[in-house]
PDB file of C-alpha atoms in Angstrom:
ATOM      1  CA  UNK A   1     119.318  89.610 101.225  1.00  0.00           C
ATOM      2  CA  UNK A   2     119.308  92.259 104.025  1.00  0.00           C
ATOM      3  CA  UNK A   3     118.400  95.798 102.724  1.00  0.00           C
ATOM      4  CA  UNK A   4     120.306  98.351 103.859  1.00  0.00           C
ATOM      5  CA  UNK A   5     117.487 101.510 105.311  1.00  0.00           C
ATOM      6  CA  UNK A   6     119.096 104.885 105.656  1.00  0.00           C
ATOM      7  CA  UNK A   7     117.381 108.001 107.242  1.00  0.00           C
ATOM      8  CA  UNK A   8     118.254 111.416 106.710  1.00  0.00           C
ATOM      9  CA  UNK A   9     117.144 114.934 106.948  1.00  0.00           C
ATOM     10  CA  UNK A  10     119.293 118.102 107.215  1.00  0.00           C
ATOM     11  CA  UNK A  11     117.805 121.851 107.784  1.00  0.00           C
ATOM     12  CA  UNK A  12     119.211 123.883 104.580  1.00  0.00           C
ATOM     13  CA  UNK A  13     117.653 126.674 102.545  1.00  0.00           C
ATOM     14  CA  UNK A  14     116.852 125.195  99.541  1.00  0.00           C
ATOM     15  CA  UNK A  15     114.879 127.875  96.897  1.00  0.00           C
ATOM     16  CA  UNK A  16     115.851 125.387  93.892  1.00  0.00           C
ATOM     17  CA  UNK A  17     113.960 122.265  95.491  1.00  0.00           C
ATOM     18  CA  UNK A  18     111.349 121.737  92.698  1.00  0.00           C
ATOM     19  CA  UNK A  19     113.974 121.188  90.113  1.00  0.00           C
ATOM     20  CA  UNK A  20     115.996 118.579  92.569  1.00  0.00           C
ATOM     21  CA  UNK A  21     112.704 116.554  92.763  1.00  0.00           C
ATOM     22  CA  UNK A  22     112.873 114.975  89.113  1.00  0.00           C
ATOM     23  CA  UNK A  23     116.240 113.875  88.754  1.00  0.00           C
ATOM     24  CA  UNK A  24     116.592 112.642  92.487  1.00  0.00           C
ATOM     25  CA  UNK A  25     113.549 110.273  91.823  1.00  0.00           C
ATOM     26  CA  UNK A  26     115.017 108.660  88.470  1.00  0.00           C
ATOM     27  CA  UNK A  27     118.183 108.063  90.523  1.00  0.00           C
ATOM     28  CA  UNK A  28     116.612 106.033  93.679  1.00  0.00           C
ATOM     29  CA  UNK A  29     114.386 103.893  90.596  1.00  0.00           C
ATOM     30  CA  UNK A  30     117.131 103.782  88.698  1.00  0.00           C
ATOM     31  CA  UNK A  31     119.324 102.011  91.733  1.00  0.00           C
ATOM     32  CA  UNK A  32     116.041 100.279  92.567  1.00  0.00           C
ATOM     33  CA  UNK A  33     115.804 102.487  96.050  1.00  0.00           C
ATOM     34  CA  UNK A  34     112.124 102.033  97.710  1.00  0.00           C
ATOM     35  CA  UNK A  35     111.021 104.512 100.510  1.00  0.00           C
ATOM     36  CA  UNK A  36     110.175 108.606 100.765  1.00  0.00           C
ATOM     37  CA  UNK A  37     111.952 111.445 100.471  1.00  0.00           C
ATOM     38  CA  UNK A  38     110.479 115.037 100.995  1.00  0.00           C
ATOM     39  CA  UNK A  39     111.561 118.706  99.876  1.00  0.00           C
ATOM     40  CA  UNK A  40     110.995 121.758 100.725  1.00  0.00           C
ATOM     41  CA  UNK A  41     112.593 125.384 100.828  1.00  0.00           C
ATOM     42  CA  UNK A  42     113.651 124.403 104.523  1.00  0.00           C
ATOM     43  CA  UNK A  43     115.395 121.157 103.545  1.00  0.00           C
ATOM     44  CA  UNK A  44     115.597 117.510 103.523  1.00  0.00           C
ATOM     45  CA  UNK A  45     114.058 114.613 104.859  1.00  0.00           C
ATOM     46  CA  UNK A  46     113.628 110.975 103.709  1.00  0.00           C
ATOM     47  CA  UNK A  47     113.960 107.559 104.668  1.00  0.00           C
ATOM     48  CA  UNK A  48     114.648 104.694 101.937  1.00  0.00           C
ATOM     49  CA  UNK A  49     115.984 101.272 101.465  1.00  0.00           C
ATOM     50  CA  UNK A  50     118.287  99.431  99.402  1.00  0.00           C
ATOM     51  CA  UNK A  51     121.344  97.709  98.378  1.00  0.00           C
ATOM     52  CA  UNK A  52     124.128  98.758 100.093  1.00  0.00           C
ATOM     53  CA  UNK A  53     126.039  99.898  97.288  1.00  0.00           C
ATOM     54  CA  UNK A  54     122.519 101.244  95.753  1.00  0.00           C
ATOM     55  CA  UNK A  55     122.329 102.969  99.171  1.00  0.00           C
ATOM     56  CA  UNK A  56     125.669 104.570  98.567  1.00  0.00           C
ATOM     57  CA  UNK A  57     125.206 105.933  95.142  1.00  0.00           C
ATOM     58  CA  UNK A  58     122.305 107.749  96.276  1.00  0.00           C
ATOM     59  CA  UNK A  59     124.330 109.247  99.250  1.00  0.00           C
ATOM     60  CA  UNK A  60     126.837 110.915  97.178  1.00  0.00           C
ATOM     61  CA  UNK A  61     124.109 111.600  94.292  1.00  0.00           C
ATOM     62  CA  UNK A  62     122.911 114.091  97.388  1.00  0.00           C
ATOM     63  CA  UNK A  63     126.340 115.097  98.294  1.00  0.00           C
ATOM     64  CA  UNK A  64     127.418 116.247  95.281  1.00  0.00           C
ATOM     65  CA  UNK A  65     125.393 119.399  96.054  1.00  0.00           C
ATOM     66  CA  UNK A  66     127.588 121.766  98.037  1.00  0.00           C
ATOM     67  CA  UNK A  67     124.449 122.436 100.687  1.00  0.00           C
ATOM     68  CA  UNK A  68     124.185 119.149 101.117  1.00  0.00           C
ATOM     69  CA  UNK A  69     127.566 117.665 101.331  1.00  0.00           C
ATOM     70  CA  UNK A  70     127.612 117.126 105.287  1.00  0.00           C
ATOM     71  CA  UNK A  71     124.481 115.455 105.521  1.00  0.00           C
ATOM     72  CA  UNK A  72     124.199 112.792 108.012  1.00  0.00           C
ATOM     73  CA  UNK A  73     122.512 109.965 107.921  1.00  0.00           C
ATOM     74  CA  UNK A  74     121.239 106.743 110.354  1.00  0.00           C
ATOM     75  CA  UNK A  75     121.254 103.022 109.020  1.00  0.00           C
ATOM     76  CA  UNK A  76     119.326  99.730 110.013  1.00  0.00           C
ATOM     77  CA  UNK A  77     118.555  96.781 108.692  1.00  0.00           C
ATOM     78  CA  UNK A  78     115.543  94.857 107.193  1.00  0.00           C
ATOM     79  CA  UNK A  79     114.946  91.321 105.796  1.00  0.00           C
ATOM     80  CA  UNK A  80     112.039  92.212 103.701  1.00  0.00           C
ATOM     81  CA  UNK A  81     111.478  95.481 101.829  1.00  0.00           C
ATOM     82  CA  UNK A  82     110.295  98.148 104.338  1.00  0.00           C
ATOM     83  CA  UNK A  83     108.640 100.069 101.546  1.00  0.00           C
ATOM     84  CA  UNK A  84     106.399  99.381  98.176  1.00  0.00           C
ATOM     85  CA  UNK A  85     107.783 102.120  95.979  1.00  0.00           C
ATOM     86  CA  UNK A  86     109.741 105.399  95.802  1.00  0.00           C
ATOM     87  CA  UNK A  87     108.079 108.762  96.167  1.00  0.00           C
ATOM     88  CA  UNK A  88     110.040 112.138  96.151  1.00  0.00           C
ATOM     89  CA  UNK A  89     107.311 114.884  97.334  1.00  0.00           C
ATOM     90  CA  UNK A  90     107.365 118.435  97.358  1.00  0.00           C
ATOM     91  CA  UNK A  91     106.247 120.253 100.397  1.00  0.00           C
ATOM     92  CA  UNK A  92     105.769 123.249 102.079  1.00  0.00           C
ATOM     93  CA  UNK A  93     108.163 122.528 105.292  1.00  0.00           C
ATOM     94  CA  UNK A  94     110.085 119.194 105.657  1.00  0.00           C
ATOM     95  CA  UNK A  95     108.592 118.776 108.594  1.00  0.00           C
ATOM     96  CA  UNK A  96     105.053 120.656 109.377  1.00  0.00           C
ATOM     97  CA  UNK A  97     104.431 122.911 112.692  1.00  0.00           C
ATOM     98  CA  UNK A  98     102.443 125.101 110.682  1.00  0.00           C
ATOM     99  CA  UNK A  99     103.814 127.987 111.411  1.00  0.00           C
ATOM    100  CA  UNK A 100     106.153 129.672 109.221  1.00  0.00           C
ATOM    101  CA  UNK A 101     108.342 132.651 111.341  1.00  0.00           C
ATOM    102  CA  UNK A 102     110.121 129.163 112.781  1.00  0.00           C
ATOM    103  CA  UNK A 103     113.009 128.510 110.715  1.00  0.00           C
ATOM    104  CA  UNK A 104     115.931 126.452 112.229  1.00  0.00           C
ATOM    105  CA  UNK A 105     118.116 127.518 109.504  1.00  0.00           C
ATOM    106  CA  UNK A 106     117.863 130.553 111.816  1.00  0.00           C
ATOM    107  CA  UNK A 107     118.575 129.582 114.764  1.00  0.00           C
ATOM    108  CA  UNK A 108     117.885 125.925 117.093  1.00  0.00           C
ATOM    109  CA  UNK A 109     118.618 124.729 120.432  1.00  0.00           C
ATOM    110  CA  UNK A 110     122.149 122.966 121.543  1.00  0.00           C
ATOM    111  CA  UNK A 111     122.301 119.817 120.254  1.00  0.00           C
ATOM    112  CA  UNK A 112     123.505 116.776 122.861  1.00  0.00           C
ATOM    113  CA  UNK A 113     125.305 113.426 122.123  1.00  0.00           C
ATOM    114  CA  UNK A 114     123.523 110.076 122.751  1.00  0.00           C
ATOM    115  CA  UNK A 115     126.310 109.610 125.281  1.00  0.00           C
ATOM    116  CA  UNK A 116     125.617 112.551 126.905  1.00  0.00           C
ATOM    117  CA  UNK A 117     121.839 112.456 126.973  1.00  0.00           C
ATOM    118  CA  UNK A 118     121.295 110.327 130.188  1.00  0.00           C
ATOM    119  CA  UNK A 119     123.760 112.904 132.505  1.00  0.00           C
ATOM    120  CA  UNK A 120     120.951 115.736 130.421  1.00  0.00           C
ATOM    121  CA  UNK A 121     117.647 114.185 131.559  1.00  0.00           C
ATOM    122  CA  UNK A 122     118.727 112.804 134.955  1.00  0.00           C
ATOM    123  CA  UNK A 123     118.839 116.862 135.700  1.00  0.00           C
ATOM    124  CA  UNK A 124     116.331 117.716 138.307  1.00  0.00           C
ATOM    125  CA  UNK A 125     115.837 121.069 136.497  1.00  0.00           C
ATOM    126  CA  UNK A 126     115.532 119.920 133.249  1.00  0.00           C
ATOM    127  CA  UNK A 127     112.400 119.278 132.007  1.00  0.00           C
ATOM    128  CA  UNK A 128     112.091 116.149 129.286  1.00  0.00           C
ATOM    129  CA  UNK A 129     109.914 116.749 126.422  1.00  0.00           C
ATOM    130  CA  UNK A 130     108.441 113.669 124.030  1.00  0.00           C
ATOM    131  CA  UNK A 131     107.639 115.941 120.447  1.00  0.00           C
ATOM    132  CA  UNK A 132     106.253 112.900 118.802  1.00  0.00           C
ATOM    133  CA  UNK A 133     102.870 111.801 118.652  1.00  0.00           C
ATOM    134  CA  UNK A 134     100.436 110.136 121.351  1.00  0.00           C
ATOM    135  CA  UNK A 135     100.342 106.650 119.512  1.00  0.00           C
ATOM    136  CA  UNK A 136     104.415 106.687 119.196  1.00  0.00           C
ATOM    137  CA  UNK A 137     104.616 107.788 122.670  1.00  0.00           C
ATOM    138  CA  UNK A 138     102.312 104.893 123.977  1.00  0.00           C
ATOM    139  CA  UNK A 139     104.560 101.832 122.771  1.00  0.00           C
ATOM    140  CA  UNK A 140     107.757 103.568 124.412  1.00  0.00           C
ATOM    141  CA  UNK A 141     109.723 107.074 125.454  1.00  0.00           C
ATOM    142  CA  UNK A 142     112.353 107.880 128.150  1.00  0.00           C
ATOM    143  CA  UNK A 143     111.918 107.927 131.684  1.00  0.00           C
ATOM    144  CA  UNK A 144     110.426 111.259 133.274  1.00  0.00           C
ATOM    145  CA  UNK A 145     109.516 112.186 129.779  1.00  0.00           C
ATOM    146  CA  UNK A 146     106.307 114.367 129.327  1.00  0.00           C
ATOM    147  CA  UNK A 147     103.642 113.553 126.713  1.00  0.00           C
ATOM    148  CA  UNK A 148     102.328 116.094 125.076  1.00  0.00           C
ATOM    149  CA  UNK A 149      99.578 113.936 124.025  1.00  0.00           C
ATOM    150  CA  UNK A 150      99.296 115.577 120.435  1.00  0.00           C
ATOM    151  CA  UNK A 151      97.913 113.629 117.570  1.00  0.00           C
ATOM    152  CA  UNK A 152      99.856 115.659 115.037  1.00  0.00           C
ATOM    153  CA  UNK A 153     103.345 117.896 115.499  1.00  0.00           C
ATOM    154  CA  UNK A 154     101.186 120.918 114.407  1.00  0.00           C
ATOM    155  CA  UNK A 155      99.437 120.769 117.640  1.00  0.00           C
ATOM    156  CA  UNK A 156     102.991 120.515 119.429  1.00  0.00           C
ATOM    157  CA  UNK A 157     102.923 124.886 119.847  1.00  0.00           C
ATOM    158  CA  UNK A 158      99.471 124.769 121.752  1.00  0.00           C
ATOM    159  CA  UNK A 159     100.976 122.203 124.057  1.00  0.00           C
ATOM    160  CA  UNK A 160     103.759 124.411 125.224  1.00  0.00           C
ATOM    161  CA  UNK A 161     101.486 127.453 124.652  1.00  0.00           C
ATOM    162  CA  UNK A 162      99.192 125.915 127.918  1.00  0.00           C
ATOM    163  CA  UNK A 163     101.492 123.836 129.207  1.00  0.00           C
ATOM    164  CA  UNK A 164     105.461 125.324 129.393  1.00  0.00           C
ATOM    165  CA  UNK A 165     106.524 128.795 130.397  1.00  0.00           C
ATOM    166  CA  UNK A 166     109.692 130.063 130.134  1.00  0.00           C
ATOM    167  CA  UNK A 167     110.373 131.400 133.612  1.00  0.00           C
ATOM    168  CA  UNK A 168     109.140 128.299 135.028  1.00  0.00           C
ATOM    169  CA  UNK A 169     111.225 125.891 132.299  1.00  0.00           C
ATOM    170  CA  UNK A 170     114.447 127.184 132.374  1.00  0.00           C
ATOM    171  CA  UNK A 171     116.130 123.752 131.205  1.00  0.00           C
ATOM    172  CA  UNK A 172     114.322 121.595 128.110  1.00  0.00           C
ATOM    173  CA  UNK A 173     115.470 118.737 126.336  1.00  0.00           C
ATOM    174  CA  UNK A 174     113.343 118.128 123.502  1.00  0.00           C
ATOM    175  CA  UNK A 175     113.689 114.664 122.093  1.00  0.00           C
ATOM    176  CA  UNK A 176     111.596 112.669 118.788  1.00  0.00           C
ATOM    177  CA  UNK A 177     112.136 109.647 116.202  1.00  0.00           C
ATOM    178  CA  UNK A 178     115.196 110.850 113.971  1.00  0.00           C
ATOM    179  CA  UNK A 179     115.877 114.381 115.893  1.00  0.00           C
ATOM    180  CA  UNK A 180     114.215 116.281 112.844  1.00  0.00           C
ATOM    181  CA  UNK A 181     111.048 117.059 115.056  1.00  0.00           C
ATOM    182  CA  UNK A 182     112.666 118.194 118.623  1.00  0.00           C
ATOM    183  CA  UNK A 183     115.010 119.820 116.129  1.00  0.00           C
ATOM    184  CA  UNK A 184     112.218 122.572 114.956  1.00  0.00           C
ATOM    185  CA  UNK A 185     110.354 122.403 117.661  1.00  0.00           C
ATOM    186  CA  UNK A 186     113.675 123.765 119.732  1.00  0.00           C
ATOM    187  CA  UNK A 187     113.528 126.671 117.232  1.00  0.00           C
ATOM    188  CA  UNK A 188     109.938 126.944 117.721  1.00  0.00           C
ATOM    189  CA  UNK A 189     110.482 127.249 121.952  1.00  0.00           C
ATOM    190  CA  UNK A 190     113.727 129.552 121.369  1.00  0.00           C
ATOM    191  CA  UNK A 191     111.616 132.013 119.288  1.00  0.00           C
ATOM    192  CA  UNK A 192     109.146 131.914 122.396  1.00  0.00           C
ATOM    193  CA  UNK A 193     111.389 132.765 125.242  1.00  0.00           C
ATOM    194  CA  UNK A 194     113.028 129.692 125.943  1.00  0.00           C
ATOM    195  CA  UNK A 195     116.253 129.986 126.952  1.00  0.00           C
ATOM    196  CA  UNK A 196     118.391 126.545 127.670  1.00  0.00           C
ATOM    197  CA  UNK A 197     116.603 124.005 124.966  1.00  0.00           C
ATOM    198  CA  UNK A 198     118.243 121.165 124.792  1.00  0.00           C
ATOM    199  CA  UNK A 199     117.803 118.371 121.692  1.00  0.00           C
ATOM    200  CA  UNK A 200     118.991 114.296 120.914  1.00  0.00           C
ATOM    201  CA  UNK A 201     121.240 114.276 118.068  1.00  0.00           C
ATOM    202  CA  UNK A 202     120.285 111.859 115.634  1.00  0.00           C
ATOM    203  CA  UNK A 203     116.825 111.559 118.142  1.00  0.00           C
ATOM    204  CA  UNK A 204     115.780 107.835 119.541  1.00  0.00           C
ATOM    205  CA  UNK A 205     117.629 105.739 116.898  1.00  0.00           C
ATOM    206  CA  UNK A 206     120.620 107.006 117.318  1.00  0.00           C
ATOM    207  CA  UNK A 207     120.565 106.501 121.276  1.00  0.00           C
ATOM    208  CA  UNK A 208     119.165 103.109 120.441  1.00  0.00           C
ATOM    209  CA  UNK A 209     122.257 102.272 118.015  1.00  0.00           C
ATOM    210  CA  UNK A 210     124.736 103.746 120.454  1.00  0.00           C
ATOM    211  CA  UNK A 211     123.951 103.529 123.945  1.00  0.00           C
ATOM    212  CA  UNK A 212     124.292  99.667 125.306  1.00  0.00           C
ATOM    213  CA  UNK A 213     120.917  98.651 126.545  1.00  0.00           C
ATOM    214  CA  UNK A 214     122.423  97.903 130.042  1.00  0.00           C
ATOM    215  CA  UNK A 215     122.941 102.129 130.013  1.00  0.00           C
ATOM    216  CA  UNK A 216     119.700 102.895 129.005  1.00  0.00           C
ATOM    217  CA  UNK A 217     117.184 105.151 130.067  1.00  0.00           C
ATOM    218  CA  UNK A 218     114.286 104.212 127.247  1.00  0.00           C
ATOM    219  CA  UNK A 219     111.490 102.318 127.817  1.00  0.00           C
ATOM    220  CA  UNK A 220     109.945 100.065 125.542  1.00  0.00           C
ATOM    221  CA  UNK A 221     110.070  99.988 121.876  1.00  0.00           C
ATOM    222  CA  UNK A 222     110.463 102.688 119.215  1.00  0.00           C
ATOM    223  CA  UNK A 223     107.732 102.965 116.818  1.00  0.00           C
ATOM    224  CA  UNK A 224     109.205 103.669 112.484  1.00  0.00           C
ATOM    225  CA  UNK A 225     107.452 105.170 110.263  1.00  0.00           C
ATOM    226  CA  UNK A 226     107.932 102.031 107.468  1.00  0.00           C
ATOM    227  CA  UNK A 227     106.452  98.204 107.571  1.00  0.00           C
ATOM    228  CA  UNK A 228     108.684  97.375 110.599  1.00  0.00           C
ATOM    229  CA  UNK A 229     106.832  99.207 112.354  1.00  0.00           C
ATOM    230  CA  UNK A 230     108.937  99.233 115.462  1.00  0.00           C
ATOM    231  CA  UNK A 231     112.219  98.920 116.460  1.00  0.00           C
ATOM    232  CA  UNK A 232     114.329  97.899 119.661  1.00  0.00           C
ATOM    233  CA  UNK A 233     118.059  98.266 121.063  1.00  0.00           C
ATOM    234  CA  UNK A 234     120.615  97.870 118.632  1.00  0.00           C
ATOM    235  CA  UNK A 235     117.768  99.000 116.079  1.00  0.00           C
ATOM    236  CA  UNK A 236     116.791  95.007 116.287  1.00  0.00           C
ATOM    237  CA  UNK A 237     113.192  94.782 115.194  1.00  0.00           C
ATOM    238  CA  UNK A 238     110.040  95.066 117.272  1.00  0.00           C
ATOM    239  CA  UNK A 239     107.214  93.096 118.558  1.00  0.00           C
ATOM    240  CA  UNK A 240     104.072  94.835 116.881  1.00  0.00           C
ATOM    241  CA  UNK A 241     102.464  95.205 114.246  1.00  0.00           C
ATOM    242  CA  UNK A 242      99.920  98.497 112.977  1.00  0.00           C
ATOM    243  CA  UNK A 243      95.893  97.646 113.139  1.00  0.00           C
ATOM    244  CA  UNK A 244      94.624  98.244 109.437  1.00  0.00           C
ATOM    245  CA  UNK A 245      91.769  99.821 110.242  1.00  0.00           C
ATOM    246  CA  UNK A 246      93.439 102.885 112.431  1.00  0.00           C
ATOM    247  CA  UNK A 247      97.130 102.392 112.040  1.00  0.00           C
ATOM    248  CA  UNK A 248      97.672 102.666 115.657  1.00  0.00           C
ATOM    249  CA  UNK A 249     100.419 100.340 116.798  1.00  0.00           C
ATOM    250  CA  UNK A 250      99.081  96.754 118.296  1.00  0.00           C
ATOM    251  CA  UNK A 251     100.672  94.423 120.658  1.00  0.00           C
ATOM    252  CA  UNK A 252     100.558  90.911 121.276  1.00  0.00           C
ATOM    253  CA  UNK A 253      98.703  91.693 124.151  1.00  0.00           C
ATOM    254  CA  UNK A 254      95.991  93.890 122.381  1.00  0.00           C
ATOM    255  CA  UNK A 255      95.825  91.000 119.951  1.00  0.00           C
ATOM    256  CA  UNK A 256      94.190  88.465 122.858  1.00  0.00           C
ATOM    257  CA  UNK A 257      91.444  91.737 123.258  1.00  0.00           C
ATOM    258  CA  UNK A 258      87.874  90.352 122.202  1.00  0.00           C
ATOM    259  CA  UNK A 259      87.854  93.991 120.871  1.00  0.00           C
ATOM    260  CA  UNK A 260      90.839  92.935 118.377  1.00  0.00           C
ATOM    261  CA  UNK A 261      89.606  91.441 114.737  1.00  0.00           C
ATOM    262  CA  UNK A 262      92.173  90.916 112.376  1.00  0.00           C
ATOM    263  CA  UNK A 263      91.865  93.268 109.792  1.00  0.00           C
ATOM    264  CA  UNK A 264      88.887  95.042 110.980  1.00  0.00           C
ATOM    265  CA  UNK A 265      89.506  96.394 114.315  1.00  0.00           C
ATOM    266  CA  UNK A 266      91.355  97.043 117.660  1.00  0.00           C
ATOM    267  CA  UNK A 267      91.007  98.617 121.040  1.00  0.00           C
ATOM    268  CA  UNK A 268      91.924 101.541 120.115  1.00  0.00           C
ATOM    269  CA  UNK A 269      89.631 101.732 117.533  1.00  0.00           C
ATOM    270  CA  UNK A 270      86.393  99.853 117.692  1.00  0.00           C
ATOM    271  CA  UNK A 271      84.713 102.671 119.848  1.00  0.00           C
ATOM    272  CA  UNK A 272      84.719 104.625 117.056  1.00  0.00           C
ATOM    273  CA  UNK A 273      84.455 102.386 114.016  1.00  0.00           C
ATOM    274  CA  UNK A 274      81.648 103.164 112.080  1.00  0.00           C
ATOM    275  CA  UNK A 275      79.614 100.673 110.551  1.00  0.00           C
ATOM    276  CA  UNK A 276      80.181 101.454 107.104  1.00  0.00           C
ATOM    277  CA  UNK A 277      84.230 101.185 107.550  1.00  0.00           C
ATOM    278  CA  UNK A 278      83.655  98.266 109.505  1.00  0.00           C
ATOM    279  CA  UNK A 279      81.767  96.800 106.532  1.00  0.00           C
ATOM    280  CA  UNK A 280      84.807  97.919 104.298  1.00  0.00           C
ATOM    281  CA  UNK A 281      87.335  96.605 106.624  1.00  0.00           C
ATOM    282  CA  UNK A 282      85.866  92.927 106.478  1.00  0.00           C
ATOM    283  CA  UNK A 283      85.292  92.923 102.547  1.00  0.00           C
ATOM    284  CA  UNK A 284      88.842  93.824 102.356  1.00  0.00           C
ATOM    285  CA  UNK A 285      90.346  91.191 104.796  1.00  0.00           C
ATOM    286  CA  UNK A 286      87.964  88.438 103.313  1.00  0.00           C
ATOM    287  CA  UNK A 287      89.901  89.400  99.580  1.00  0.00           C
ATOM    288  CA  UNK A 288      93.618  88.992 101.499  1.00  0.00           C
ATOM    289  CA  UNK A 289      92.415  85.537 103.366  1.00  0.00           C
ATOM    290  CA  UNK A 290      91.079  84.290  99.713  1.00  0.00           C
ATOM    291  CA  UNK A 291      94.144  86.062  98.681  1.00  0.00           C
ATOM    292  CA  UNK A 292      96.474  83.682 100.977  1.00  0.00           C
ATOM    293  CA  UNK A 293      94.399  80.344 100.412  1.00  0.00           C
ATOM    294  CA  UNK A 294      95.057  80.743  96.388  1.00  0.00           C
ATOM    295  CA  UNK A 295      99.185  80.888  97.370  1.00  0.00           C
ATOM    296  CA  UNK A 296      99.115  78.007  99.560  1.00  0.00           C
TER     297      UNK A 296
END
């Protein structure tokens, strides 16, 4: 049976979010809901999978509270469960940038239609932004997008610290996975002096789900934080698959790579693997291969 995978996040202040945390999480087990969701005093933010009527309940669970009874959400489809369990976690900011004076309850950037994005970036003077991280960025991003080249979204302020100046960037567009990054990190550039920031609604997925493929300006695939690792046009799944001994995305190609061991390493990792997790990394893929050769 296909599961239904919704994502969600909405920017709302929420001073009550430790006691939501409880009763949210015996709802999704109670509906049999797998996946994530996160609270803070900013907001929401989660990404889970289901039935579709399981999937529903747990929409208007959410909506019954006032603050949250716009929230939006994006949907795909998996054949096999995209998660192991379900975890509602309390946290400091629904997203982290570490820096707590940005609050885009306060105040973000314009917000611009899937539709609309390609007219956006074809803008000589606008200057595209990638927020997400360097091993998302390598498997895919839009055309004349800049790469920050951050490992984490807390290191997303020194990049336009160095990089970005406000007399110089008079036009961003700020774009990420599921809009909730470019989203604070247009509050983040605002607070600094930026004056026309610019983010993608509903980020990558939404483009990908709405623009036809023929119209598009991405490139590649888009990398999902679940066991589908990736996803494609029409939110169709991807071609790779994560190495388990860095996590870092792996393509067929990489696969052919005498650097690539199943289970143990990749090229993106085996420069730095040390011996010890190397050692680890083989115990553990000699238990899945017995593992395998018991179900056959």
């Amino acid at each position: 049976m296909s599961l239904v995978v919704a994502t969600l996040y909405k920017f709302v202040s929420l001073p009550d979010f430790t006691e939501k945390q409880e009763p949210l999480l015996s709802f999704c087990q109670t509906n049999d809901i797998k996946g994530t969701i996160l609270l803070a005093p900013e907001g929401i933010n989660g990404t889970i999978a289901g039935s579709r009527q399981a999937i529903d309940s747990v929409l208007s669970f959410l909506r019954t509270d006032p603050r949250l009874a716009d929230l939006e959400h994006k949907e795909s489809h998996a054949e096999s469960p995209p998660f192991q369990r379900m975890k509602v976690r309390l946290k400091n900011e629904i997203v982290t940038i570490g820096l707590p004076e940005v609050n885009p309850n306060e105040q973000v950037g314009t917000y611009v239609d899937p539709q609309d994005w390609n007219t956006l970036i074809n803008d000589p003077e606008v200057t595209v932004i990638d927020t997400r991280n360097d091993y998302e960025v390598s498997i895919g991003t839009f055309q004349k997008a800049q790469n920050p080249n951050t490992k984490s979204f807390r290191e997303f302020p020194e990049y336009v610290f160095h990089q970005l100046d406000p007399k110089k960037h008079k036009k961003v567009a700020l774009f990420c996975t599921g809009g909730i990054r470019c989203e604070k990190a247009s509050s983040f550039m605002l607070s600094r002096g930026f004056q026309e920031v610019y983010h993608l609604k509903g980020g990558i997925l939404k483009y990908l789900e709405e623009v036809p493929e023929s119209e598009s300006l991405w490139e590649g695939e888009c990398y999902i934080f679940d066991d589908r690792i990736a996803v494609r046009h029409g939110l169709e799944p991807g071609s790779y698959d994560l190495c388990a001994s860095c996590g870092h995305p792996i393509s067929e190609s990489d696969k052919t790579s005498p650097q690539y061991e199943e289970g143990i390493s990749c090229p993106h990792c085996l420069d730095n693997l040390s011996e010890e997790k190397k050692a680890r990394q083989q115990a553990k893929q000699r238990q899945i291969e017995l593992a395998k050769k018991r179900d056959c």
